[in-house]
Every structure is written in structure tokens, then in C-alpha cells.
mmCIF file of C-alpha atoms in Angstrom:
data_model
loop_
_atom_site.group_PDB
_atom_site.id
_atom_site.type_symbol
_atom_site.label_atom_id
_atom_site.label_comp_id
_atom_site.label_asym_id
_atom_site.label_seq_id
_atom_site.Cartn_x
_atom_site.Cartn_y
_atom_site.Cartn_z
ATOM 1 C CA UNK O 1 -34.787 -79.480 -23.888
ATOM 2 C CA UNK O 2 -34.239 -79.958 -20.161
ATOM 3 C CA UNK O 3 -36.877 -81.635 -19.578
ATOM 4 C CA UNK O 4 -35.556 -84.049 -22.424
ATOM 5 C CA UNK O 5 -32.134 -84.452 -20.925
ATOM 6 C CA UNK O 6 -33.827 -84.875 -17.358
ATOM 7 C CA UNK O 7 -35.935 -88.223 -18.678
ATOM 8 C CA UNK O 8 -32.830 -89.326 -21.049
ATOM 9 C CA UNK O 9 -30.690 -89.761 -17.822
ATOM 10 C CA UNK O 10 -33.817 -91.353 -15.776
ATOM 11 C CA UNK O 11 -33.917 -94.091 -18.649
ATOM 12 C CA UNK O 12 -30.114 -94.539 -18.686
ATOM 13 C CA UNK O 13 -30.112 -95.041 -14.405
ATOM 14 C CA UNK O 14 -33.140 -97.376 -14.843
ATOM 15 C CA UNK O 15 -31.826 -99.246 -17.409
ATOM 16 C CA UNK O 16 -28.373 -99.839 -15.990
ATOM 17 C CA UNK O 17 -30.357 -100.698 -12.561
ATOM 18 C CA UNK O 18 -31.936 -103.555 -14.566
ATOM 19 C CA UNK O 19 -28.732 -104.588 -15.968
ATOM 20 C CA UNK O 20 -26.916 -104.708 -12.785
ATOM 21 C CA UNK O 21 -27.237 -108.010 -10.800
ATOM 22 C CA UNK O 22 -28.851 -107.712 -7.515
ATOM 23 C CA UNK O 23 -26.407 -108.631 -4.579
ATOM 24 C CA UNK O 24 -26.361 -112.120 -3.507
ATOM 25 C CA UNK O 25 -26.567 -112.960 0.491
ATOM 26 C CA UNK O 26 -22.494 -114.517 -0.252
ATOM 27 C CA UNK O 27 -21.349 -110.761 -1.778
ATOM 28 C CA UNK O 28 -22.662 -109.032 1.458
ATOM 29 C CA UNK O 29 -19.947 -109.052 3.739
ATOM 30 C CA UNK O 30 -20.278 -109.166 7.382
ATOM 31 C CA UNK O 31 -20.278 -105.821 9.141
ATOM 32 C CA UNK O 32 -18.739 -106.624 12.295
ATOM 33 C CA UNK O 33 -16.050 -109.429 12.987
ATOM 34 C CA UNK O 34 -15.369 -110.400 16.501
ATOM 35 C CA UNK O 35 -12.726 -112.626 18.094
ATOM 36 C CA UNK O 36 -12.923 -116.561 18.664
ATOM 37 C CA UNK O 37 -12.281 -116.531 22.080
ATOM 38 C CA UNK O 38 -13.372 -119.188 24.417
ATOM 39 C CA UNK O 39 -16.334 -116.752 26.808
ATOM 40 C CA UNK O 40 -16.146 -113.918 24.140
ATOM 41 C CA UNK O 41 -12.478 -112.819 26.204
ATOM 42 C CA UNK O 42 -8.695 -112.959 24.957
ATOM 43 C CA UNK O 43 -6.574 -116.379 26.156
ATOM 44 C CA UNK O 44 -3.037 -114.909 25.453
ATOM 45 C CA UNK O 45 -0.762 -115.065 28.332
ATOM 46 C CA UNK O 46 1.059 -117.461 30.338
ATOM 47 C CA UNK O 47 -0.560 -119.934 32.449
ATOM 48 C CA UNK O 48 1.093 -122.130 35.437
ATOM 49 C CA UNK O 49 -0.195 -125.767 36.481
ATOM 50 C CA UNK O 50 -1.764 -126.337 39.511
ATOM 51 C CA UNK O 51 -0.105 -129.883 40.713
ATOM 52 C CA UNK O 52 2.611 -131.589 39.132
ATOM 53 C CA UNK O 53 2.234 -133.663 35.929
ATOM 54 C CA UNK O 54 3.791 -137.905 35.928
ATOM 55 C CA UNK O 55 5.450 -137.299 39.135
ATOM 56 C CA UNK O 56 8.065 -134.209 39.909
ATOM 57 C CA UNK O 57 7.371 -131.847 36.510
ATOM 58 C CA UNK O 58 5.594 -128.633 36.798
ATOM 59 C CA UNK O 59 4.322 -127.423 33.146
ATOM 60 C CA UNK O 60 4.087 -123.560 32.669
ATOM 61 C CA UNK O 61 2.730 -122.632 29.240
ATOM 62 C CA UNK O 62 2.735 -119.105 27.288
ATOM 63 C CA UNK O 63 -0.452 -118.885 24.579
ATOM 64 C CA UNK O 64 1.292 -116.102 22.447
ATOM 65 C CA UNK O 65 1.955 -116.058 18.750
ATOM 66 C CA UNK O 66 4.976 -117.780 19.225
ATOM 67 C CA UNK O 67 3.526 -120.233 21.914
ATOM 68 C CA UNK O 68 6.272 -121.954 24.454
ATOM 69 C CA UNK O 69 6.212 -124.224 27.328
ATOM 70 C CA UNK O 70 8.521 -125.290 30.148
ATOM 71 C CA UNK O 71 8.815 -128.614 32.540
ATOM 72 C CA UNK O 72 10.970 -127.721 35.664
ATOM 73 C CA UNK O 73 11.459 -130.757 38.294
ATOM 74 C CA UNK O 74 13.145 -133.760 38.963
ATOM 75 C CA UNK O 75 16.386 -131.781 37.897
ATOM 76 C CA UNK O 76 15.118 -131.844 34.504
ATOM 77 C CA UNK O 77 14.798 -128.489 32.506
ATOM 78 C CA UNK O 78 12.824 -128.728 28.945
ATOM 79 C CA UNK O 79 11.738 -125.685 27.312
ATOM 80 C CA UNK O 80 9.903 -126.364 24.095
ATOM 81 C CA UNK O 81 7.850 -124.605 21.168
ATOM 82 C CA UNK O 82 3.557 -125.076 21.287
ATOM 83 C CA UNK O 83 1.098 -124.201 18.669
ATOM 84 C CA UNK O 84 -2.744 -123.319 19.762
ATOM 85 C CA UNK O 85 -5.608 -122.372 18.936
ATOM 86 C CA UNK O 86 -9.596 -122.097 20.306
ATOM 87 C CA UNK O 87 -12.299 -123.655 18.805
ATOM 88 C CA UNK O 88 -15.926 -122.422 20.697
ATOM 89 C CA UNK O 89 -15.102 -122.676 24.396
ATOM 90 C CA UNK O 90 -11.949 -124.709 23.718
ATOM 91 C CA UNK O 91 -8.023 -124.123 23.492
ATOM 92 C CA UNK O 92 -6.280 -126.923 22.331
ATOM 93 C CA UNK O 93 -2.412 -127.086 22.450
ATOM 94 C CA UNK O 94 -0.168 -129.099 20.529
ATOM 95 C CA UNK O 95 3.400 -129.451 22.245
ATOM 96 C CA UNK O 96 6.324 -129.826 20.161
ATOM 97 C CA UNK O 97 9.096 -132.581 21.642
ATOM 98 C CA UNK O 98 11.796 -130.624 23.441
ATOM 99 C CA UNK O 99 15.278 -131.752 24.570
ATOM 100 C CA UNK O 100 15.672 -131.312 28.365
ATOM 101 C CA UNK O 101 19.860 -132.429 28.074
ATOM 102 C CA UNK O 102 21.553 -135.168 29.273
ATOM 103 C CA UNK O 103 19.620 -137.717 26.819
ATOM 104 C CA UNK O 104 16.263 -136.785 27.971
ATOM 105 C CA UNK O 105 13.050 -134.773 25.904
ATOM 106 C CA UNK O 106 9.674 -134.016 26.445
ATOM 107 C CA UNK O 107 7.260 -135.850 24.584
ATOM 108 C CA UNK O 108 4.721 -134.599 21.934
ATOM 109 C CA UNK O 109 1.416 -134.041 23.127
ATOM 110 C CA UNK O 110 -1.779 -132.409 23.243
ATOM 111 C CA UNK O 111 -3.663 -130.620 25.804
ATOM 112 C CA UNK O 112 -7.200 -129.196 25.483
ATOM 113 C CA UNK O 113 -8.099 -126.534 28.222
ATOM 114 C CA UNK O 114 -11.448 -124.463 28.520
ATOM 115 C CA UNK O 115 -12.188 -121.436 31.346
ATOM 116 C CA UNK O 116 -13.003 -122.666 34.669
ATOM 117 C CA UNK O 117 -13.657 -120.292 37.521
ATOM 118 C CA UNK O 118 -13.676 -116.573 37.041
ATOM 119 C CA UNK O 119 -12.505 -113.775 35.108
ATOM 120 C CA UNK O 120 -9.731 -111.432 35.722
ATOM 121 C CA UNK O 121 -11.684 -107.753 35.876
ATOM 122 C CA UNK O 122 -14.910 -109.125 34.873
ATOM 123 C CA UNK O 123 -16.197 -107.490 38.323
ATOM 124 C CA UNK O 124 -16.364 -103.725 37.319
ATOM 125 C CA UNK O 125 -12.420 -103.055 38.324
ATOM 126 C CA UNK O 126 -11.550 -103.270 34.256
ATOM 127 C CA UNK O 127 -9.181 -100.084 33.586
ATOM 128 C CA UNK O 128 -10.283 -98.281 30.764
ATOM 129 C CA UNK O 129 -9.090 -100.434 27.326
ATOM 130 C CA UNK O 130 -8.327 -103.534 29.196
ATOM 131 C CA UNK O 131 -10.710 -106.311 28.199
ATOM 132 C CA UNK O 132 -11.125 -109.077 31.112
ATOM 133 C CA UNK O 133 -9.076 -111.894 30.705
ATOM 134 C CA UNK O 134 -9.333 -115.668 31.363
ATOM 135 C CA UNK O 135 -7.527 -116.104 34.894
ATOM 136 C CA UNK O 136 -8.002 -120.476 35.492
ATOM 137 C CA UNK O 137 -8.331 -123.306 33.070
ATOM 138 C CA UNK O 138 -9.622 -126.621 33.657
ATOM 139 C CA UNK O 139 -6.707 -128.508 31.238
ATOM 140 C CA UNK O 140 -6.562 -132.786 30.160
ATOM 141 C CA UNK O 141 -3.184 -133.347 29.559
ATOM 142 C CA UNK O 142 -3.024 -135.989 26.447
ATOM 143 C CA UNK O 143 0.395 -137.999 26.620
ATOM 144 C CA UNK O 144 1.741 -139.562 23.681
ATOM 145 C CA UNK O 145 3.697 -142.143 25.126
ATOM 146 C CA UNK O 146 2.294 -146.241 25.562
ATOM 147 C CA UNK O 147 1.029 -146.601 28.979
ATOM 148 C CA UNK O 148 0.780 -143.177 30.579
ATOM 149 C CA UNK O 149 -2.360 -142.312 31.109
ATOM 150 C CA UNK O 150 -4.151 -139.041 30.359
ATOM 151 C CA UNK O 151 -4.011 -136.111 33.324
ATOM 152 C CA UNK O 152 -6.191 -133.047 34.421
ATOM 153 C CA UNK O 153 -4.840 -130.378 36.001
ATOM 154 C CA UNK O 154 -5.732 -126.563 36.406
ATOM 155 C CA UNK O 155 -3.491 -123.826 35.247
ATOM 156 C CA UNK O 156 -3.210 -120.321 36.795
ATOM 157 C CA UNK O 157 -2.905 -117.183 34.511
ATOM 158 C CA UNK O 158 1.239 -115.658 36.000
#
């Protein structure tokens, strides 16, 4: 009798392996998910540019969830929402127009940065659970307005 039962339940586990539908290579899902980062390495934080941008403004820029940016200079003070994101080795920024007062805003534009230089504890003086971060990036500033031509500039992590 137990040898009976034993071969019943060997059928009934063969059988329902036949039945069952091998896994496809789509069902399988990844084991390991790592970040889109441009050099494998987190962006967030705020950056500062180099030089000025058109004439007296300085652009600061903060790559959070929530991005922001600011143009200080030529008495004018805009502080204005940005959206970004990385794609391979790139971050590409979208600025939202901002009202600086007095009549004036900031136009819409676009700015795509990538690394440039080195790494912020990427020489073996990373504390324990702090990954190295980006520290300079090579920016083109894309204007929006007629006429005004396109800028590069780098930007230093504050």
C-alpha cells in the first residue's frame, strides 16, 4: 500500500509538471536593479555655475525631487521650479519660467549637463555608507528666446 501511495503522488507531481507552462525569459524578473545614474553615482544636490550666464546672472541649481533654480545678478532675483532627469551619462533639466518682480521672468529652457572632472570620495576617503558623488558638470545652457545663443558653463557641487 505504501509503495502504491508513494508512485500515485510521483504521477500526480509529474503530471502537474507537464501541465505547468515553463517560464518564459519576460516572467523572470531581474534579480538586481541598480540606479540610472550618469558614472554608476547619485546626481542629487545643488550645483553652482562657474561664470555668469547672458551677462550679470549667476544660475545655482538643486537636482532634488522637487528640483529648483535661482538667477542672482544685475539686481534681478528669480527663483524658479526645474524638472530632471538622466538618461546614460546625461542629466537634462527643464527650467520652468519664473517671475524675478518688477515685470521681469526667467525664460523656459533646457540644460543638458554630464560629469566632468572628478568624483567627490571616489579616492578611498568614502565614510562608511556614503556613495561618491558627482562634484563638476560640464553643462550647455539651451535658451528659448530668438537670438540668444546657446552657453556652456561648468557647475560646482555647494
Amino acid at each position: 500500500m505504501h509503495r502504491f501511495v508513494k508512485s500515485l503522488l510521483s504521477g500526480i507531481l509529474m503530471l502537474a509538471l507537464v501541465q505547468s507552462p515553463a517560464p518564459m525569459a519576460q516572467d523572470i524578473a531581474p534579480m538586481v536593479m541598480v540606479p540610472d545614474h550618469p558614472v554608476g553615482v547619485p546626481v542629487n544636490g545643488c550645483f553652482r555655475a562657474n561664470q555668469n550666464l547672458y551677462g550679470p546672472y549667476r544660475l545655482t541649481f538643486c537636482l532634488e525631487r522637487r528640483g529648483t533654480y535661482e538667477i542672482r545678478g544685475g539686481g534681478v532675483r528669480c527663483d524658479g521650479r526645474l524638472t530632471w532627469r538622466t538618461s546614460g551619462r546625461d542629466i537634462l533639466i527643464d527650467l520652468q519660467r519664473a517671475s524675478c518682480g518688477r515685470g521681469r521672468a526667467w525664460e523656459e529652457a533646457t540644460i543638458d549637463c554630464r560629469s566632468y572632472g572628478g568624483l567627490l570620495g571616489a579616492i578611498g576617503r568614502v565614510i562608511v555608507g556614503q556613495s561618491p558623488r558627482i562634484r563638476t558638470l560640464r553643462c550647455t545652457y539651451h535658451p528659448t528666446v530668438r537670438g540668444e545663443r546657446r552657453e556652456t558653463f561648468t557647475a560646482t557641487r555647494r
